[in-house]
């Protein structure tokens, strides 16, 4: 049995395999409500065979959206639209489904990537952004307003309210977005948090308050995970040692898994992107904090994914672009390792053993 296709338990959940569809913004919502695009997207991901699919960064307030097209869980309309999409997912697979919950902070009010990905211009309905300190993400970005302590209390409430909506929709897992330079990570990073109050002297304070409040309302038998950064890739920024200290606190709160990512705190960081370039961070957090971790970042080959798990560098592998590129990635990996997996019955005849008159594998693409 491969590690990749061995089950894993996260709280009361059992994932059939270690492959996770990484959260991916689709920028296709209307005032936070999932659209027809999401119905197709969730349907496609439900067929993937991945042990867990995590819905895109979904925002706890309207102002917390990155773009006008980002999903939210701040209204009854948002909740109803998402419940419909999840119902479609449930009609296809028994594999669990999770949702990432977050707030963009100073990176909010920006254009969708295919319209530029920059701060919204004056004629594009921009909005006032908020952050730990009034420091813009980069040149040309909005200057955020520093959050007051009252507003921070309100935001903890917004994270809890969104978590309760996710619970009502019936998600199996919630993942807190505390990475990639969004609000919770802005509090953690010295590059974005220059406060002099207790939220600056103890930069973990606000994200830990959010995580603890979410843990309190999220059922123990469903999984509560978090995505963190291991580094800002900048001198004077957040470091792997900080990530370990944070992970230890998160474990104490009762977080069930940690996805270890990096970067996106400031636009000018130099990131040494290469296959598996963040895996070492996952290994460090896993070993030094004693938590289940998920590795992510340029992992696209099943053999590579298997080696990471076999070497004890992670407990799960998250994939974003490789699975968008090939939503049948899991089927093909199972085939390569000789593992039998469940297909949606409507598609079951693509299994190599069922090709009529042939015991051979399905015809392969011709080499380019
Ligand atoms: C289209 C797209 C949307 C993304 N949206 C999110 C998101 O909502 N939340 C998040 O934490 N990361 C997001 N990411 C980052 C991915 O989850 C992943 O961490 C990153 O792409 C590296 O993995 P990969 O090399 O397998 O693509 C997104 C990536 C892509 C390509």
GROMACS .gro file of C-alpha atoms and ligand atoms in nm:
model
  399
    1UNK     CA    1   0.000   0.000   0.000
    2UNK     CA    2   0.131   0.343  -0.088
    3UNK     CA    3   0.130   0.622   0.170
    4UNK     CA    4  -0.050   0.845  -0.081
    5UNK     CA    5  -0.348   0.611  -0.096
    6UNK     CA    6  -0.356   0.518   0.271
    7UNK     CA    7  -0.639   0.668   0.477
    8UNK     CA    8  -0.581   0.937   0.737
    9UNK     CA    9  -0.793   1.045   1.033
   10UNK     CA   10  -0.845   1.415   1.108
   11UNK     CA   11  -1.059   1.451   1.420
   12UNK     CA   12  -1.365   1.235   1.344
   13UNK     CA   13  -1.307   1.243   0.969
   14UNK     CA   14  -1.146   0.967   0.771
   15UNK     CA   15  -0.993   1.073   0.439
   16UNK     CA   16  -0.968   0.787   0.189
   17UNK     CA   17  -0.630   0.913   0.070
   18UNK     CA   18  -0.372   1.183   0.143
   19UNK     CA   19  -0.447   1.400  -0.160
   20UNK     CA   20  -0.616   1.734  -0.091
   21UNK     CA   21  -0.746   1.980  -0.348
   22UNK     CA   22  -0.593   2.304  -0.225
   23UNK     CA   23  -0.825   2.603  -0.178
   24UNK     CA   24  -0.848   2.803  -0.499
   25UNK     CA   25  -1.026   3.136  -0.542
   26UNK     CA   26  -1.245   3.136  -0.850
   27UNK     CA   27  -1.325   3.510  -0.847
   28UNK     CA   28  -1.668   3.424  -0.985
   29UNK     CA   29  -1.907   3.508  -0.702
   30UNK     CA   30  -2.169   3.782  -0.693
   31UNK     CA   31  -2.159   3.981  -0.367
   32UNK     CA   32  -2.008   3.673  -0.201
   33UNK     CA   33  -2.261   3.426  -0.350
   34UNK     CA   34  -2.137   3.124  -0.540
   35UNK     CA   35  -2.249   3.126  -0.905
   36UNK     CA   36  -2.318   2.873  -1.180
   37UNK     CA   37  -1.941   2.856  -1.233
   38UNK     CA   38  -1.904   2.719  -0.882
   39UNK     CA   39  -2.164   2.449  -0.947
   40UNK     CA   40  -1.955   2.322  -1.238
   41UNK     CA   41  -1.629   2.364  -1.044
   42UNK     CA   42  -1.749   2.179  -0.734
   43UNK     CA   43  -1.899   1.910  -0.956
   44UNK     CA   44  -1.565   1.861  -1.130
   45UNK     CA   45  -1.370   1.852  -0.803
   46UNK     CA   46  -1.621   1.603  -0.658
   47UNK     CA   47  -1.525   1.361  -0.938
   48UNK     CA   48  -1.153   1.401  -0.867
   49UNK     CA   49  -1.121   1.122  -0.608
   50UNK     CA   50  -0.914   1.346  -0.376
   51UNK     CA   51  -0.945   1.257  -0.008
   52UNK     CA   52  -1.051   1.614   0.070
   53UNK     CA   53  -1.153   1.914  -0.138
   54UNK     CA   54  -1.120   2.256   0.025
   55UNK     CA   55  -1.342   2.535  -0.109
   56UNK     CA   56  -1.171   2.865  -0.188
   57UNK     CA   57  -1.086   3.141   0.060
   58UNK     CA   58  -1.428   3.253   0.172
   59UNK     CA   59  -1.451   3.582   0.352
   60UNK     CA   60  -1.606   3.670   0.683
   61UNK     CA   61  -1.710   4.023   0.580
   62UNK     CA   62  -1.781   4.199   0.253
   63UNK     CA   63  -1.473   4.422   0.311
   64UNK     CA   64  -1.263   4.111   0.368
   65UNK     CA   65  -1.298   3.995   0.009
   66UNK     CA   66  -0.990   4.019  -0.211
   67UNK     CA   67  -1.200   4.111  -0.515
   68UNK     CA   68  -1.560   4.185  -0.608
   69UNK     CA   69  -1.574   3.819  -0.724
   70UNK     CA   70  -1.466   3.648  -0.402
   71UNK     CA   71  -1.698   3.423  -0.203
   72UNK     CA   72  -1.824   3.519   0.141
   73UNK     CA   73  -2.019   3.376   0.430
   74UNK     CA   74  -2.147   3.707   0.563
   75UNK     CA   75  -2.511   3.688   0.451
   76UNK     CA   76  -2.802   3.447   0.431
   77UNK     CA   77  -2.782   3.473   0.049
   78UNK     CA   78  -2.417   3.363   0.060
   79UNK     CA   79  -2.506   3.069   0.280
   80UNK     CA   80  -2.796   2.954   0.060
   81UNK     CA   81  -2.589   2.975  -0.261
   82UNK     CA   82  -2.305   2.777  -0.108
   83UNK     CA   83  -2.541   2.516   0.038
   84UNK     CA   84  -2.670   2.453  -0.316
   85UNK     CA   85  -2.316   2.402  -0.452
   86UNK     CA   86  -2.226   2.169  -0.167
   87UNK     CA   87  -2.545   1.971  -0.233
   88UNK     CA   88  -2.417   1.908  -0.587
   89UNK     CA   89  -2.081   1.793  -0.450
   90UNK     CA   90  -2.257   1.558  -0.205
   91UNK     CA   91  -2.460   1.408  -0.490
   92UNK     CA   92  -2.139   1.293  -0.658
   93UNK     CA   93  -1.905   1.174  -0.384
   94UNK     CA   94  -1.887   1.065  -0.023
   95UNK     CA   95  -1.541   1.222   0.010
   96UNK     CA   96  -1.539   1.507   0.260
   97UNK     CA   97  -1.547   1.872   0.171
   98UNK     CA   98  -1.391   2.162   0.360
   99UNK     CA   99  -1.389   2.539   0.333
  100UNK     CA  100  -1.118   2.796   0.388
  101UNK     CA  101  -1.229   3.097   0.589
  102UNK     CA  102  -1.040   3.424   0.592
  103UNK     CA  103  -1.017   3.799   0.547
  104UNK     CA  104  -0.791   3.979   0.301
  105UNK     CA  105  -0.706   4.281   0.520
  106UNK     CA  106  -0.482   4.521   0.330
  107UNK     CA  107  -0.489   4.299   0.018
  108UNK     CA  108  -0.865   4.351  -0.023
  109UNK     CA  109  -1.025   4.577  -0.283
  110UNK     CA  110  -0.823   4.447  -0.574
  111UNK     CA  111  -0.899   4.349  -0.931
  112UNK     CA  112  -0.958   3.985  -1.026
  113UNK     CA  113  -0.635   3.841  -1.168
  114UNK     CA  114  -0.751   3.840  -1.531
  115UNK     CA  115  -0.835   4.212  -1.504
  116UNK     CA  116  -0.494   4.302  -1.369
  117UNK     CA  117  -0.479   4.183  -1.008
  118UNK     CA  118  -0.386   4.533  -0.885
  119UNK     CA  119  -0.561   4.761  -0.635
  120UNK     CA  120  -0.905   4.865  -0.765
  121UNK     CA  121  -0.900   5.205  -0.935
  122UNK     CA  122  -1.130   5.496  -0.850
  123UNK     CA  123  -1.386   5.393  -1.115
  124UNK     CA  124  -1.392   5.025  -1.011
  125UNK     CA  125  -1.588   5.061  -0.684
  126UNK     CA  126  -1.294   5.027  -0.447
  127UNK     CA  127  -1.349   5.014  -0.073
  128UNK     CA  128  -1.159   5.114   0.239
  129UNK     CA  129  -0.930   4.832   0.349
  130UNK     CA  130  -0.832   4.751   0.707
  131UNK     CA  131  -0.519   4.599   0.861
  132UNK     CA  132  -0.316   4.581   1.183
  133UNK     CA  133  -0.125   4.894   1.076
  134UNK     CA  134  -0.176   5.161   0.811
  135UNK     CA  135   0.092   5.016   0.582
  136UNK     CA  136   0.001   4.934   0.220
  137UNK     CA  137   0.085   4.592   0.071
  138UNK     CA  138   0.310   4.760  -0.184
  139UNK     CA  139   0.346   5.054  -0.415
  140UNK     CA  140   0.016   5.155  -0.575
  141UNK     CA  141  -0.189   4.963  -0.317
  142UNK     CA  142  -0.457   5.111  -0.092
  143UNK     CA  143  -0.344   5.240   0.245
  144UNK     CA  144  -0.544   5.040   0.499
  145UNK     CA  145  -0.702   5.186   0.810
  146UNK     CA  146  -0.557   5.054   1.135
  147UNK     CA  147  -0.812   4.834   1.312
  148UNK     CA  148  -0.927   4.946   1.657
  149UNK     CA  149  -0.950   4.698   1.942
  150UNK     CA  150  -1.331   4.718   1.924
  151UNK     CA  151  -1.314   4.632   1.554
  152UNK     CA  152  -1.090   4.335   1.634
  153UNK     CA  153  -1.352   4.205   1.875
  154UNK     CA  154  -1.610   4.246   1.600
  155UNK     CA  155  -1.392   4.055   1.357
  156UNK     CA  156  -1.355   3.761   1.595
  157UNK     CA  157  -1.737   3.760   1.594
  158UNK     CA  158  -1.741   3.766   1.213
  159UNK     CA  159  -1.504   3.465   1.195
  160UNK     CA  160  -1.729   3.280   1.441
  161UNK     CA  161  -2.047   3.372   1.250
  162UNK     CA  162  -1.896   3.247   0.921
  163UNK     CA  163  -1.787   2.926   1.096
  164UNK     CA  164  -2.143   2.871   1.219
  165UNK     CA  165  -2.270   2.922   0.865
  166UNK     CA  166  -2.016   2.662   0.743
  167UNK     CA  167  -2.141   2.425   1.013
  168UNK     CA  168  -2.504   2.472   0.903
  169UNK     CA  169  -2.410   2.411   0.538
  170UNK     CA  170  -2.259   2.083   0.656
  171UNK     CA  171  -1.890   2.122   0.573
  172UNK     CA  172  -1.672   1.845   0.714
  173UNK     CA  173  -1.369   2.064   0.769
  174UNK     CA  174  -1.285   2.431   0.813
  175UNK     CA  175  -0.944   2.570   0.732
  176UNK     CA  176  -0.845   2.910   0.872
  177UNK     CA  177  -0.653   3.125   0.625
  178UNK     CA  178  -0.358   3.256   0.823
  179UNK     CA  179  -0.108   3.270   0.535
  180UNK     CA  180  -0.018   3.453   0.215
  181UNK     CA  181  -0.020   3.804   0.358
  182UNK     CA  182  -0.393   3.814   0.435
  183UNK     CA  183  -0.533   3.964   0.754
  184UNK     CA  184  -0.435   3.699   1.011
  185UNK     CA  185  -0.090   3.670   0.864
  186UNK     CA  186  -0.060   4.052   0.853
  187UNK     CA  187  -0.091   4.042   1.232
  188UNK     CA  188   0.186   3.780   1.254
  189UNK     CA  189   0.437   3.942   1.023
  190UNK     CA  190   0.661   4.224   1.146
  191UNK     CA  191   0.649   4.357   0.789
  192UNK     CA  192   0.278   4.439   0.827
  193UNK     CA  193   0.220   4.471   1.202
  194UNK     CA  194   0.382   4.776   1.362
  195UNK     CA  195   0.128   4.819   1.642
  196UNK     CA  196   0.243   4.926   1.984
  197UNK     CA  197  -0.054   4.779   2.175
  198UNK     CA  198  -0.076   4.417   2.295
  199UNK     CA  199  -0.168   4.306   1.938
  200UNK     CA  200   0.171   4.434   1.825
  201UNK     CA  201   0.377   4.332   2.126
  202UNK     CA  202   0.233   3.980   2.088
  203UNK     CA  203   0.176   3.943   1.715
  204UNK     CA  204   0.015   3.598   1.754
  205UNK     CA  205  -0.253   3.731   1.987
  206UNK     CA  206  -0.524   3.817   1.732
  207UNK     CA  207  -0.488   3.506   1.508
  208UNK     CA  208  -0.488   3.284   1.819
  209UNK     CA  209  -0.800   3.458   1.951
  210UNK     CA  210  -0.970   3.390   1.618
  211UNK     CA  211  -0.856   3.025   1.611
  212UNK     CA  212  -0.968   2.964   1.971
  213UNK     CA  213  -1.309   3.124   1.909
  214UNK     CA  214  -1.360   2.915   1.596
  215UNK     CA  215  -1.254   2.598   1.778
  216UNK     CA  216  -1.515   2.667   2.041
  217UNK     CA  217  -1.802   2.665   1.791
  218UNK     CA  218  -1.670   2.413   1.539
  219UNK     CA  219  -1.770   2.056   1.632
  220UNK     CA  220  -1.486   1.846   1.773
  221UNK     CA  221  -1.565   1.557   1.536
  222UNK     CA  222  -1.521   1.777   1.227
  223UNK     CA  223  -1.169   1.884   1.139
  224UNK     CA  224  -1.037   2.234   1.206
  225UNK     CA  225  -0.719   2.312   1.018
  226UNK     CA  226  -0.519   2.620   0.934
  227UNK     CA  227  -0.292   2.738   0.658
  228UNK     CA  228   0.015   2.925   0.779
  229UNK     CA  229   0.325   3.076   0.627
  230UNK     CA  230   0.665   2.940   0.724
  231UNK     CA  231   0.844   3.245   0.588
  232UNK     CA  232   0.789   3.582   0.423
  233UNK     CA  233   1.109   3.527   0.218
  234UNK     CA  234   1.222   3.869   0.342
  235UNK     CA  235   1.486   3.985   0.591
  236UNK     CA  236   1.308   4.111   0.901
  237UNK     CA  237   0.997   3.908   0.821
  238UNK     CA  238   0.823   3.600   0.964
  239UNK     CA  239   1.054   3.298   0.996
  240UNK     CA  240   1.031   2.916   1.014
  241UNK     CA  241   1.109   2.936   1.388
  242UNK     CA  242   0.813   3.174   1.432
  243UNK     CA  243   0.599   2.924   1.241
  244UNK     CA  244   0.696   2.642   1.480
  245UNK     CA  245   0.615   2.859   1.784
  246UNK     CA  246   0.278   2.949   1.627
  247UNK     CA  247   0.207   2.584   1.541
  248UNK     CA  248   0.268   2.481   1.904
  249UNK     CA  249   0.011   2.736   2.022
  250UNK     CA  250  -0.236   2.623   1.755
  251UNK     CA  251  -0.193   2.263   1.866
  252UNK     CA  252  -0.272   2.368   2.222
  253UNK     CA  253  -0.597   2.524   2.098
  254UNK     CA  254  -0.693   2.198   1.929
  255UNK     CA  255  -0.615   2.258   1.562
  256UNK     CA  256  -0.625   1.923   1.377
  257UNK     CA  257  -0.387   1.995   1.087
  258UNK     CA  258  -0.161   2.268   0.953
  259UNK     CA  259  -0.093   2.341   0.587
  260UNK     CA  260   0.252   2.496   0.559
  261UNK     CA  261   0.290   2.754   0.283
  262UNK     CA  262   0.493   3.074   0.238
  263UNK     CA  263   0.525   3.412   0.068
  264UNK     CA  264   0.282   3.678  -0.061
  265UNK     CA  265   0.333   3.908   0.239
  266UNK     CA  266   0.493   4.178   0.024
  267UNK     CA  267   0.501   4.195  -0.356
  268UNK     CA  268   0.879   4.222  -0.396
  269UNK     CA  269   0.997   3.907  -0.208
  270UNK     CA  270   1.223   3.674  -0.406
  271UNK     CA  271   1.076   3.324  -0.382
  272UNK     CA  272   1.295   3.029  -0.484
  273UNK     CA  273   1.005   2.838  -0.639
  274UNK     CA  274   1.097   2.484  -0.747
  275UNK     CA  275   0.926   2.145  -0.711
  276UNK     CA  276   0.852   2.084  -0.344
  277UNK     CA  277   1.023   2.406  -0.231
  278UNK     CA  278   0.801   2.436   0.080
  279UNK     CA  279   0.824   2.071   0.186
  280UNK     CA  280   1.114   2.132   0.426
  281UNK     CA  281   0.895   2.378   0.617
  282UNK     CA  282   0.621   2.121   0.652
  283UNK     CA  283   0.875   1.872   0.785
  284UNK     CA  284   1.009   2.123   1.038
  285UNK     CA  285   0.665   2.218   1.169
  286UNK     CA  286   0.557   1.851   1.179
  287UNK     CA  287   0.862   1.738   1.374
  288UNK     CA  288   0.913   2.036   1.604
  289UNK     CA  289   0.550   2.111   1.687
  290UNK     CA  290   0.423   1.751   1.669
  291UNK     CA  291   0.121   1.830   1.449
  292UNK     CA  292  -0.021   1.676   1.133
  293UNK     CA  293   0.092   1.881   0.836
  294UNK     CA  294   0.005   1.919   0.472
  295UNK     CA  295   0.276   2.005   0.223
  296UNK     CA  296   0.194   2.226  -0.075
  297UNK     CA  297   0.367   2.402  -0.360
  298UNK     CA  298   0.479   2.268  -0.697
  299UNK     CA  299   0.407   1.906  -0.618
  300UNK     CA  300   0.268   1.760  -0.938
  301UNK     CA  301   0.415   1.412  -0.974
  302UNK     CA  302   0.263   1.114  -0.786
  303UNK     CA  303   0.609   0.964  -0.720
  304UNK     CA  304   0.724   1.294  -0.567
  305UNK     CA  305   0.411   1.314  -0.350
  306UNK     CA  306   0.464   0.956  -0.232
  307UNK     CA  307   0.830   1.018  -0.141
  308UNK     CA  308   0.738   1.325   0.068
  309UNK     CA  309   0.487   1.121   0.269
  310UNK     CA  310   0.713   0.815   0.298
  311UNK     CA  311   0.996   1.033   0.430
  312UNK     CA  312   0.770   1.168   0.705
  313UNK     CA  313   0.786   1.524   0.574
  314UNK     CA  314   0.407   1.565   0.570
  315UNK     CA  315   0.086   1.378   0.641
  316UNK     CA  316  -0.103   1.505   0.335
  317UNK     CA  317  -0.026   1.670   0.004
  318UNK     CA  318  -0.227   1.966  -0.125
  319UNK     CA  319  -0.236   2.039  -0.493
  320UNK     CA  320  -0.376   2.337  -0.677
  321UNK     CA  321  -0.258   2.387  -1.035
  322UNK     CA  322  -0.180   2.022  -1.112
  323UNK     CA  323  -0.536   1.922  -1.029
  324UNK     CA  324  -0.691   2.214  -1.220
  325UNK     CA  325  -0.481   2.111  -1.516
  326UNK     CA  326  -0.579   1.748  -1.479
  327UNK     CA  327  -0.885   1.684  -1.261
  328UNK     CA  328  -0.821   1.311  -1.314
  329UNK     CA  329  -0.479   1.334  -1.147
  330UNK     CA  330  -0.588   1.109  -0.860
  331UNK     CA  331  -0.729   0.841  -1.092
  332UNK     CA  332  -0.407   0.832  -1.292
  333UNK     CA  333  -0.188   0.825  -0.979
  334UNK     CA  334  -0.394   0.532  -0.843
  335UNK     CA  335  -0.351   0.353  -1.175
  336UNK     CA  336   0.024   0.413  -1.167
  337UNK     CA  337   0.049   0.262  -0.818
  338UNK     CA  338  -0.193  -0.023  -0.896
  339UNK     CA  339  -0.442   0.100  -0.635
  340UNK     CA  340  -0.815   0.046  -0.685
  341UNK     CA  341  -1.025   0.353  -0.607
  342UNK     CA  342  -1.392   0.438  -0.633
  343UNK     CA  343  -1.502   0.615  -0.951
  344UNK     CA  344  -1.835   0.786  -0.994
  345UNK     CA  345  -2.037   0.495  -1.140
  346UNK     CA  346  -2.127   0.700  -1.448
  347UNK     CA  347  -1.755   0.722  -1.532
  348UNK     CA  348  -1.646   0.378  -1.407
  349UNK     CA  349  -1.586   0.238  -1.756
  350UNK     CA  350  -1.271   0.443  -1.801
  351UNK     CA  351  -1.090   0.204  -1.563
  352UNK     CA  352  -0.824   0.026  -1.771
  353UNK     CA  353  -0.958  -0.321  -1.684
  354UNK     CA  354  -1.298  -0.228  -1.828
  355UNK     CA  355  -1.187  -0.113  -2.171
  356UNK     CA  356  -1.376  -0.356  -2.400
  357UNK     CA  357  -1.170  -0.643  -2.536
  358UNK     CA  358  -0.851  -0.524  -2.375
  359UNK     CA  359  -0.663  -0.581  -2.052
  360UNK     CA  360  -0.422  -0.307  -2.154
  361UNK     CA  361  -0.411   0.033  -1.998
  362UNK     CA  362  -0.616   0.295  -2.177
  363UNK     CA  363  -0.456   0.450  -2.483
  364UNK     CA  364  -0.203   0.708  -2.372
  365UNK     CA  365  -0.139   1.046  -2.525
  366UNK     CA  366   0.126   1.033  -2.796
  367UNK     CA  367   0.451   1.199  -2.688
  368UNK     CA  368   0.477   1.557  -2.817
  369LIG     C1  369  -0.632   2.977  -0.915
  369LIG     C2  370  -0.569   2.973  -0.779
  369LIG     C3  371  -0.640   3.022  -0.670
  369LIG     C4  372  -0.584   3.015  -0.541
  369LIG     N1  373  -0.661   3.053  -0.433
  369LIG     C5  374  -0.617   3.026  -0.308
  369LIG     C6  375  -0.703   3.037  -0.196
  369LIG     O1  376  -0.824   3.064  -0.208
  369LIG     N2  377  -0.649   3.014  -0.073
  369LIG     C7  378  -0.519   2.976  -0.055
  369LIG     O2  379  -0.475   2.955   0.058
  369LIG     N3  380  -0.438   2.959  -0.162
  369LIG     C8  381  -0.485   2.979  -0.286
  369LIG     N4  382  -0.405   2.953  -0.393
  369LIG     C9  383  -0.274   2.891  -0.370
  369LIG    C10  384  -0.287   2.738  -0.380
  369LIG     O3  385  -0.380   2.685  -0.288
  369LIG    C11  386  -0.151   2.670  -0.362
  369LIG     O4  387  -0.106   2.692  -0.232
  369LIG    C12  388  -0.046   2.720  -0.461
  369LIG     O5  389  -0.102   2.734  -0.590
  369LIG    C13  390   0.072   2.626  -0.469
  369LIG     O6  391   0.030   2.497  -0.503
  369LIG     P1  392   0.044   2.437  -0.653
  369LIG     O7  393   0.189   2.449  -0.690
  369LIG     O8  394  -0.003   2.295  -0.639
  369LIG     O9  395  -0.043   2.518  -0.744
  369LIG    C14  396  -0.455   2.962  -0.522
  369LIG    C15  397  -0.383   2.917  -0.632
  369LIG    C16  398  -0.440   2.920  -0.759
  369LIG    C17  399  -0.361   2.865  -0.874
   0.00000   0.00000   0.00000
